[in-house]
């Protein structure tokens, strides 16, 4: 790699460390940044620094927050008696993008995964139990991903919340909208039949 | 997009401006940067700044350079009488990665493309002619891409260099190594037959 001068080679190396960025993309990004306006690159470098400095965790729901409580915890007009439990902030964003849900959230900051050494104590489950005890939600919707880890986490959490007398639900499994029975996997089809509803 | 606090949303926006980075990748990169060590993000921000400050253009071959001449122009043991002309620094890198070529380079910084308003005067062609006149290369290899723009540029450059009495060659067109006749396009096959060599 003699052909690129050192600072450029170093930038390519730094970019290659990012997830989903291979050598080709790193090279393209580095050359783009080299040719971009000073204004744009400064903005990028600044926002990276700002994110590290200003973004913390919401002490109530454990979503990302700037300052104290996150935007969703302070937003007025949301149903205070309804809680949606998600694995991470990305899942929360997906729920918000979908719209429709207007209650509060709780971010577990991960899913139980013994293979990766993540047990219940690594997650915000104790805080969820405490919060549920305090607020006394009408319903807690477990919206962790329908994966082995997500299901295990939901089972575990449900076991802790039910004794508190709260209604605990799990998001529905079935065919995606616009899906095709012929292309769906057997497990999804079985779940979709199990979860059938009267019309 | 209420769910992400402002600095995070801003970083996602900045990342989306980069080539090949869509909304999903930008989100993933931003969250990665948020969770990365302060050391790593500082290194990234620093290298971006450094590249903008330190990288210039080699006054001889117009490759990227740190300081004055680029690493390839000052590298000892290269054939001074052989010149390879490429469209941009990425093509130069590809040649270097392939190995085998041990002469000097000249980077045109683009290809003739009337559709994009790029004429010969926008490129480093005058400098190439001047350099060829001064050095008197044994051979100039035109290694611009085998595209409409690359071919046009090679034709144009050859027309200027031949009158100087220098041998001008074009890289071979044909089937890629490991290729399959059945999958090759007709033009490539024709060129590969035209360019056949005695065994």
CSV table of C-alpha atoms in Angstrom, one decimal:
chain,number,residue,atom,x,y,z
A,1,UNK,CA,0.0,0.0,0.0
A,2,UNK,CA,2.8,2.4,-0.8
A,3,UNK,CA,0.7,4.4,-3.2
A,4,UNK,CA,-1.4,6.3,-0.7
A,5,UNK,CA,0.4,8.9,1.5
A,6,UNK,CA,0.3,8.2,5.2
A,7,UNK,CA,-2.5,10.3,6.5
A,8,UNK,CA,-4.8,9.0,3.7
A,9,UNK,CA,-3.8,5.4,4.4
A,10,UNK,CA,-4.4,6.0,8.1
A,11,UNK,CA,-7.9,7.3,7.4
A,12,UNK,CA,-8.7,4.3,5.3
A,13,UNK,CA,-7.6,2.1,8.2
A,14,UNK,CA,-9.7,3.9,10.7
A,15,UNK,CA,-12.8,3.7,8.4
A,16,UNK,CA,-12.2,0.0,7.9
A,17,UNK,CA,-12.7,-0.6,11.6
A,18,UNK,CA,-16.4,0.6,11.3
A,19,UNK,CA,-19.1,-2.1,11.0
A,20,UNK,CA,-20.0,-3.1,7.4
A,21,UNK,CA,-17.2,-1.0,5.9
A,22,UNK,CA,-14.8,-3.1,3.8
A,23,UNK,CA,-11.5,-2.1,2.2
A,24,UNK,CA,-13.2,-0.8,-1.0
A,25,UNK,CA,-15.8,1.2,0.9
A,26,UNK,CA,-13.2,2.6,3.2
A,27,UNK,CA,-11.1,3.8,0.2
A,28,UNK,CA,-14.2,5.4,-1.4
A,29,UNK,CA,-15.2,7.1,1.8
A,30,UNK,CA,-11.7,8.4,2.4
A,31,UNK,CA,-11.4,9.8,-1.1
A,32,UNK,CA,-14.8,11.4,-0.7
A,33,UNK,CA,-13.8,13.0,2.5
A,34,UNK,CA,-10.6,14.3,1.0
A,35,UNK,CA,-12.5,16.0,-1.8
A,36,UNK,CA,-15.5,17.1,0.3
A,37,UNK,CA,-15.7,20.7,1.5
A,38,UNK,CA,-13.8,21.6,4.7
A,39,UNK,CA,-17.2,22.6,6.1
A,40,UNK,CA,-18.7,19.1,5.6
A,41,UNK,CA,-15.8,17.2,7.0
A,42,UNK,CA,-15.6,19.6,10.0
A,43,UNK,CA,-19.3,19.0,10.6
A,44,UNK,CA,-18.8,15.3,10.6
A,45,UNK,CA,-15.8,15.3,12.9
A,46,UNK,CA,-17.7,17.7,15.2
A,47,UNK,CA,-20.9,15.6,15.4
A,48,UNK,CA,-18.8,12.5,16.2
A,49,UNK,CA,-17.3,14.4,19.1
A,50,UNK,CA,-20.6,15.9,20.2
A,51,UNK,CA,-22.3,12.5,20.3
A,52,UNK,CA,-19.7,11.1,22.5
A,53,UNK,CA,-19.9,14.1,24.8
A,54,UNK,CA,-23.6,14.8,25.0
A,55,UNK,CA,-25.4,11.5,24.6
A,56,UNK,CA,-26.2,9.6,27.8
A,57,UNK,CA,-28.8,7.2,29.0
A,58,UNK,CA,-32.3,8.1,30.1
A,59,UNK,CA,-32.5,7.2,33.8
A,60,UNK,CA,-36.1,6.1,33.4
A,61,UNK,CA,-36.4,4.1,30.2
A,62,UNK,CA,-32.7,3.6,29.3
A,63,UNK,CA,-33.1,5.0,25.8
A,64,UNK,CA,-30.4,7.3,24.5
A,65,UNK,CA,-30.9,10.8,26.0
A,66,UNK,CA,-29.4,14.3,25.6
A,67,UNK,CA,-29.4,15.8,29.1
A,68,UNK,CA,-31.6,14.0,31.6
A,69,UNK,CA,-34.8,12.2,30.5
A,70,UNK,CA,-35.1,11.2,26.9
A,71,UNK,CA,-37.5,12.8,24.4
A,72,UNK,CA,-40.0,10.0,24.6
A,73,UNK,CA,-40.2,10.0,28.4
A,74,UNK,CA,-41.0,13.7,28.5
A,75,UNK,CA,-43.3,13.8,25.5
A,76,UNK,CA,-46.7,14.8,26.6
A,77,UNK,CA,-49.9,13.0,25.5
A,78,UNK,CA,-48.6,9.5,25.7
A,79,UNK,CA,-50.4,6.8,27.6
A,80,UNK,CA,-48.8,6.5,31.0
A,81,UNK,CA,-50.3,3.2,31.8
A,82,UNK,CA,-48.9,1.3,28.8
A,83,UNK,CA,-45.3,0.1,28.5
A,84,UNK,CA,-43.5,-1.4,25.6
A,85,UNK,CA,-40.3,-3.3,26.4
A,86,UNK,CA,-37.7,-3.5,23.6
A,87,UNK,CA,-34.2,-4.9,23.3
A,88,UNK,CA,-32.3,-1.8,22.2
A,89,UNK,CA,-32.8,1.7,21.0
A,90,UNK,CA,-32.9,0.6,17.4
A,91,UNK,CA,-36.0,-1.5,18.0
A,92,UNK,CA,-37.6,1.4,19.8
A,93,UNK,CA,-36.9,3.6,16.7
A,94,UNK,CA,-38.5,0.9,14.5
A,95,UNK,CA,-41.6,0.9,16.8
A,96,UNK,CA,-41.8,4.7,16.6
A,97,UNK,CA,-41.3,4.7,12.8
A,98,UNK,CA,-44.2,2.2,12.5
A,99,UNK,CA,-46.3,4.7,14.5
A,100,UNK,CA,-49.5,3.6,16.2
A,101,UNK,CA,-48.0,2.9,19.6
A,102,UNK,CA,-48.5,5.8,22.0
A,103,UNK,CA,-47.4,4.5,25.4
A,104,UNK,CA,-44.0,4.6,27.1
A,105,UNK,CA,-40.9,2.5,26.5
A,106,UNK,CA,-38.4,0.5,28.4
A,107,UNK,CA,-35.1,-0.4,26.8
A,108,UNK,CA,-33.4,-3.5,28.1
A,109,UNK,CA,-30.1,-2.6,26.5
A,110,UNK,CA,-29.6,-6.1,25.2
A,111,UNK,CA,-31.1,-9.6,25.2
A,112,UNK,CA,-30.3,-12.6,27.4
A,113,UNK,CA,-27.7,-14.6,25.6
A,114,UNK,CA,-25.7,-17.1,27.7
A,115,UNK,CA,-23.5,-17.8,24.6
A,116,UNK,CA,-22.2,-14.2,24.7
A,117,UNK,CA,-22.1,-14.1,28.5
A,118,UNK,CA,-25.1,-11.8,28.8
A,119,UNK,CA,-27.3,-12.8,31.7
A,120,UNK,CA,-30.4,-11.0,33.2
A,121,UNK,CA,-28.1,-9.0,35.5
A,122,UNK,CA,-26.4,-7.3,32.5
A,123,UNK,CA,-29.7,-5.9,31.3
A,124,UNK,CA,-32.1,-3.3,32.7
A,125,UNK,CA,-34.5,-6.0,34.0
A,126,UNK,CA,-34.3,-5.1,37.7
A,127,UNK,CA,-35.1,-1.5,36.7
A,128,UNK,CA,-38.1,-2.6,34.7
A,129,UNK,CA,-39.5,-4.7,37.6
A,130,UNK,CA,-39.0,-1.7,39.9
A,131,UNK,CA,-40.6,0.7,37.5
A,132,UNK,CA,-43.6,-1.6,37.0
A,133,UNK,CA,-44.0,-2.0,40.7
A,134,UNK,CA,-44.0,1.8,41.1
A,135,UNK,CA,-46.2,2.8,38.2
A,136,UNK,CA,-48.5,-0.2,38.0
A,137,UNK,CA,-49.0,-0.3,34.2
A,138,UNK,CA,-52.3,-1.4,32.7
A,139,UNK,CA,-50.3,-3.6,30.3
A,140,UNK,CA,-46.7,-4.4,29.5
A,141,UNK,CA,-46.0,-5.3,25.9
A,142,UNK,CA,-42.9,-7.4,25.4
A,143,UNK,CA,-41.6,-6.4,22.0
A,144,UNK,CA,-38.2,-8.1,22.0
A,145,UNK,CA,-37.2,-9.6,18.7
A,146,UNK,CA,-38.8,-13.0,17.8
A,147,UNK,CA,-35.4,-14.8,18.1
A,148,UNK,CA,-34.1,-17.4,20.5
A,149,UNK,CA,-32.6,-14.6,22.6
A,150,UNK,CA,-35.6,-12.3,22.3
A,151,UNK,CA,-38.0,-15.1,23.2
A,152,UNK,CA,-35.9,-16.2,26.2
A,153,UNK,CA,-35.7,-12.6,27.4
A,154,UNK,CA,-39.5,-12.2,27.1
A,155,UNK,CA,-40.2,-15.4,28.9
A,156,UNK,CA,-37.9,-14.4,31.8
A,157,UNK,CA,-39.3,-10.9,32.0
A,158,UNK,CA,-42.9,-12.2,31.9
A,159,UNK,CA,-42.1,-14.5,34.8
A,160,UNK,CA,-41.0,-11.6,36.9
A,161,UNK,CA,-43.8,-9.2,36.0
A,162,UNK,CA,-46.9,-11.4,36.2
A,163,UNK,CA,-46.6,-11.9,40.0
A,164,UNK,CA,-47.0,-8.1,40.2
A,165,UNK,CA,-50.5,-8.5,38.8
A,166,UNK,CA,-49.8,-6.6,35.6
A,167,UNK,CA,-51.1,-7.8,32.2
A,168,UNK,CA,-48.1,-9.0,30.1
A,169,UNK,CA,-48.4,-9.5,26.4
A,170,UNK,CA,-46.1,-10.5,23.6
A,171,UNK,CA,-46.1,-9.0,20.0
A,172,UNK,CA,-47.8,-11.3,17.4
A,173,UNK,CA,-45.8,-13.7,15.2
A,174,UNK,CA,-47.0,-14.4,11.7
A,175,UNK,CA,-46.6,-13.7,8.1
A,176,UNK,CA,-45.3,-10.2,7.3
A,177,UNK,CA,-47.7,-7.9,5.4
A,178,UNK,CA,-47.3,-8.5,1.7
A,179,UNK,CA,-45.7,-11.9,2.4
A,180,UNK,CA,-46.2,-15.1,0.5
A,181,UNK,CA,-47.1,-18.4,2.2
A,182,UNK,CA,-45.0,-20.2,-0.5
A,183,UNK,CA,-41.8,-18.3,0.6
A,184,UNK,CA,-42.4,-18.3,4.4
A,185,UNK,CA,-40.6,-20.7,6.6
A,186,UNK,CA,-42.4,-23.5,8.4
A,187,UNK,CA,-42.1,-22.1,11.9
A,188,UNK,CA,-43.5,-18.7,10.8
A,189,UNK,CA,-46.5,-20.4,9.2
A,190,UNK,CA,-47.1,-22.6,12.3
A,191,UNK,CA,-47.0,-19.5,14.5
A,192,UNK,CA,-49.2,-17.6,12.2
A,193,UNK,CA,-51.8,-20.4,12.4
A,194,UNK,CA,-51.5,-20.7,16.2
A,195,UNK,CA,-52.1,-16.9,16.4
A,196,UNK,CA,-55.1,-16.9,14.1
A,197,UNK,CA,-57.9,-14.4,15.0
A,198,UNK,CA,-61.7,-14.5,14.3
A,199,UNK,CA,-62.8,-12.2,11.5
B,1,UNK,CA,-37.5,10.8,14.2
B,2,UNK,CA,-38.3,12.0,17.7
B,3,UNK,CA,-36.8,9.0,19.4
B,4,UNK,CA,-33.1,9.8,18.9
B,5,UNK,CA,-31.7,12.8,20.8
B,6,UNK,CA,-30.5,15.7,18.6
B,7,UNK,CA,-26.7,15.1,18.5
B,8,UNK,CA,-27.3,11.5,17.5
B,9,UNK,CA,-29.8,12.4,14.9
B,10,UNK,CA,-27.4,15.0,13.5
B,11,UNK,CA,-24.6,12.4,13.3
B,12,UNK,CA,-26.9,10.0,11.4
B,13,UNK,CA,-27.7,12.9,9.0
B,14,UNK,CA,-24.0,13.7,8.4
B,15,UNK,CA,-23.2,10.0,7.8
B,16,UNK,CA,-26.0,9.6,5.3
B,17,UNK,CA,-24.3,12.3,3.2
B,18,UNK,CA,-21.4,9.9,2.6
B,19,UNK,CA,-21.4,7.8,-0.6
B,20,UNK,CA,-22.9,4.3,-0.3
B,21,UNK,CA,-24.2,5.0,3.2
B,22,UNK,CA,-28.0,4.7,3.4
B,23,UNK,CA,-30.2,5.4,6.4
B,24,UNK,CA,-29.8,2.0,7.9
B,25,UNK,CA,-26.0,2.0,7.6
B,26,UNK,CA,-25.8,5.5,8.9
B,27,UNK,CA,-27.8,4.5,12.0
B,28,UNK,CA,-25.6,1.5,12.6
B,29,UNK,CA,-22.4,3.5,12.2
B,30,UNK,CA,-23.7,6.3,14.5
B,31,UNK,CA,-24.6,3.8,17.3
B,32,UNK,CA,-21.2,2.1,16.7
B,33,UNK,CA,-19.4,5.4,17.1
B,34,UNK,CA,-21.5,6.2,20.2
B,35,UNK,CA,-20.4,2.9,21.9
B,36,UNK,CA,-16.8,2.9,20.6
B,37,UNK,CA,-14.0,4.0,22.9
B,38,UNK,CA,-13.3,7.7,23.1
B,39,UNK,CA,-9.8,6.8,21.8
B,40,UNK,CA,-11.1,5.3,18.5
B,41,UNK,CA,-13.6,8.1,17.7
B,42,UNK,CA,-10.9,10.7,18.5
B,43,UNK,CA,-8.6,8.9,16.1
B,44,UNK,CA,-11.2,8.9,13.4
B,45,UNK,CA,-12.0,12.6,13.8
B,46,UNK,CA,-8.3,13.4,13.9
B,47,UNK,CA,-7.5,11.5,10.8
B,48,UNK,CA,-10.3,13.2,8.9
B,49,UNK,CA,-8.9,16.5,9.8
B,50,UNK,CA,-5.3,15.5,9.1
B,51,UNK,CA,-6.2,14.2,5.6
B,52,UNK,CA,-7.8,17.5,4.7
B,53,UNK,CA,-4.8,19.4,6.0
B,54,UNK,CA,-1.9,17.3,4.9
B,55,UNK,CA,-2.8,15.7,1.6
B,56,UNK,CA,-2.0,17.6,-1.5
B,57,UNK,CA,-1.2,16.7,-5.1
B,58,UNK,CA,2.1,15.5,-6.4
B,59,UNK,CA,3.4,18.2,-8.7
B,60,UNK,CA,5.0,15.6,-11.0
B,61,UNK,CA,2.5,12.8,-11.4
B,62,UNK,CA,-0.7,14.3,-9.8
B,63,UNK,CA,-1.2,11.4,-7.4
B,64,UNK,CA,-2.1,12.3,-3.8
B,65,UNK,CA,1.0,13.3,-1.9
B,66,UNK,CA,1.9,14.2,1.7
B,67,UNK,CA,4.4,17.1,1.4
B,68,UNK,CA,6.0,17.5,-2.0
B,69,UNK,CA,6.5,14.6,-4.4
B,70,UNK,CA,4.4,11.5,-3.8
B,71,UNK,CA,5.8,8.2,-2.6
B,72,UNK,CA,5.8,6.6,-6.0
B,73,UNK,CA,7.7,9.5,-7.7
B,74,UNK,CA,10.5,9.3,-5.1
B,75,UNK,CA,10.7,5.5,-4.8
B,76,UNK,CA,14.1,4.3,-5.9
B,77,UNK,CA,14.6,1.4,-8.3
B,78,UNK,CA,11.7,2.2,-10.6
B,79,UNK,CA,12.1,2.3,-14.4
B,80,UNK,CA,12.4,6.0,-15.2
B,81,UNK,CA,11.8,5.4,-18.9
B,82,UNK,CA,8.4,3.8,-18.5
B,83,UNK,CA,5.2,5.7,-17.8
B,84,UNK,CA,1.7,4.4,-17.0
B,85,UNK,CA,-1.2,6.9,-17.4
B,86,UNK,CA,-4.3,6.3,-15.3
B,87,UNK,CA,-7.5,8.1,-14.8
B,88,UNK,CA,-7.4,8.6,-11.0
B,89,UNK,CA,-5.5,7.6,-7.9
B,90,UNK,CA,-7.7,4.6,-7.3
B,91,UNK,CA,-6.7,3.1,-10.6
B,92,UNK,CA,-3.1,3.7,-9.7
B,93,UNK,CA,-3.6,1.8,-6.5
B,94,UNK,CA,-5.2,-1.1,-8.4
B,95,UNK,CA,-2.1,-1.2,-10.7
B,96,UNK,CA,0.2,-1.2,-7.6
B,97,UNK,CA,-1.8,-3.9,-5.9
B,98,UNK,CA,-1.6,-6.1,-9.0
B,99,UNK,CA,2.2,-5.6,-8.8
B,100,UNK,CA,4.4,-6.3,-11.8
B,101,UNK,CA,4.6,-2.8,-13.1
B,102,UNK,CA,7.7,-1.0,-11.9
B,103,UNK,CA,7.7,2.3,-13.9
B,104,UNK,CA,6.4,5.7,-13.1
B,105,UNK,CA,2.8,7.0,-13.1
B,106,UNK,CA,0.8,9.9,-14.4
B,107,UNK,CA,-2.6,10.6,-12.9
B,108,UNK,CA,-5.0,12.5,-15.3
B,109,UNK,CA,-7.4,13.2,-12.4
B,110,UNK,CA,-10.4,12.2,-14.5
B,111,UNK,CA,-11.4,11.1,-17.9
B,112,UNK,CA,-12.8,13.1,-20.9
B,113,UNK,CA,-16.6,13.1,-20.5
B,114,UNK,CA,-18.4,15.8,-22.5
B,115,UNK,CA,-21.7,14.7,-20.9
B,116,UNK,CA,-20.3,15.8,-17.5
B,117,UNK,CA,-18.6,18.9,-18.9
B,118,UNK,CA,-15.1,17.4,-18.5
B,119,UNK,CA,-12.9,18.3,-21.5
B,120,UNK,CA,-9.2,17.7,-22.0
B,121,UNK,CA,-8.4,21.1,-20.4
B,122,UNK,CA,-9.9,19.9,-17.1
B,123,UNK,CA,-7.4,17.1,-16.9
B,124,UNK,CA,-3.7,16.8,-16.4
B,125,UNK,CA,-3.0,16.2,-20.1
B,126,UNK,CA,-1.0,19.3,-20.9
B,127,UNK,CA,1.3,18.3,-18.0
B,128,UNK,CA,1.6,14.8,-19.4
B,129,UNK,CA,2.6,16.1,-22.8
B,130,UNK,CA,5.1,18.4,-21.2
B,131,UNK,CA,6.5,15.7,-19.0
B,132,UNK,CA,6.8,13.3,-21.9
B,133,UNK,CA,8.6,15.9,-24.0
B,134,UNK,CA,11.1,16.5,-21.1
B,135,UNK,CA,11.8,13.0,-20.0
B,136,UNK,CA,11.5,11.2,-23.4
B,137,UNK,CA,10.0,7.9,-22.1
B,138,UNK,CA,10.7,4.6,-23.8
B,139,UNK,CA,7.0,3.8,-23.7
B,140,UNK,CA,3.8,5.3,-22.3
B,141,UNK,CA,1.2,2.8,-21.3
B,142,UNK,CA,-2.4,4.2,-21.4
B,143,UNK,CA,-4.2,2.4,-18.6
B,144,UNK,CA,-7.4,4.4,-18.5
B,145,UNK,CA,-10.5,2.2,-17.9
B,146,UNK,CA,-11.9,0.3,-20.9
B,147,UNK,CA,-15.1,2.5,-21.0
B,148,UNK,CA,-16.3,5.0,-23.5
B,149,UNK,CA,-14.7,7.8,-21.5
B,150,UNK,CA,-11.5,5.9,-20.9
B,151,UNK,CA,-11.1,4.9,-24.5
B,152,UNK,CA,-11.8,8.5,-25.7
B,153,UNK,CA,-9.2,9.8,-23.3
B,154,UNK,CA,-6.7,7.2,-24.4
B,155,UNK,CA,-7.3,8.1,-28.1
B,156,UNK,CA,-7.0,11.8,-27.4
B,157,UNK,CA,-3.8,11.4,-25.4
B,158,UNK,CA,-2.2,9.0,-27.9
B,159,UNK,CA,-2.9,11.6,-30.7
B,160,UNK,CA,-0.8,14.1,-28.7
B,161,UNK,CA,2.0,11.8,-27.6
B,162,UNK,CA,2.8,9.9,-30.8
B,163,UNK,CA,4.0,13.1,-32.7
B,164,UNK,CA,6.7,13.3,-29.9
B,165,UNK,CA,8.1,10.0,-31.2
B,166,UNK,CA,7.3,8.0,-28.1
B,167,UNK,CA,5.9,4.5,-28.2
B,168,UNK,CA,2.3,4.6,-26.9
B,169,UNK,CA,0.5,1.4,-25.9
B,170,UNK,CA,-3.0,0.6,-24.5
B,171,UNK,CA,-3.7,-2.1,-21.9
B,172,UNK,CA,-5.1,-5.3,-23.4
B,173,UNK,CA,-8.9,-6.0,-23.5
B,174,UNK,CA,-10.1,-9.6,-23.2
B,175,UNK,CA,-11.6,-12.2,-20.9
B,176,UNK,CA,-10.8,-11.8,-17.3
B,177,UNK,CA,-8.7,-14.5,-15.8
B,178,UNK,CA,-11.0,-17.3,-14.5
B,179,UNK,CA,-13.7,-15.9,-16.8
B,180,UNK,CA,-16.2,-17.9,-18.8
B,181,UNK,CA,-16.9,-17.4,-22.5
B,182,UNK,CA,-20.5,-18.3,-21.9
B,183,UNK,CA,-21.0,-15.4,-19.5
B,184,UNK,CA,-18.8,-12.8,-21.3
B,185,UNK,CA,-20.5,-10.1,-23.3
B,186,UNK,CA,-20.1,-10.0,-27.1
B,187,UNK,CA,-17.9,-6.9,-27.2
B,188,UNK,CA,-15.4,-8.4,-24.7
B,189,UNK,CA,-15.3,-11.7,-26.7
B,190,UNK,CA,-14.7,-9.8,-30.0
B,191,UNK,CA,-11.9,-7.7,-28.4
B,192,UNK,CA,-10.4,-10.8,-26.9
B,193,UNK,CA,-10.2,-12.4,-30.4
B,194,UNK,CA,-8.8,-9.2,-32.0
B,195,UNK,CA,-6.1,-9.1,-29.4
B,196,UNK,CA,-5.1,-12.8,-29.7
B,197,UNK,CA,-1.5,-13.7,-29.4
B,198,UNK,CA,0.6,-16.5,-30.8
B,199,UNK,CA,1.4,-19.3,-28.4
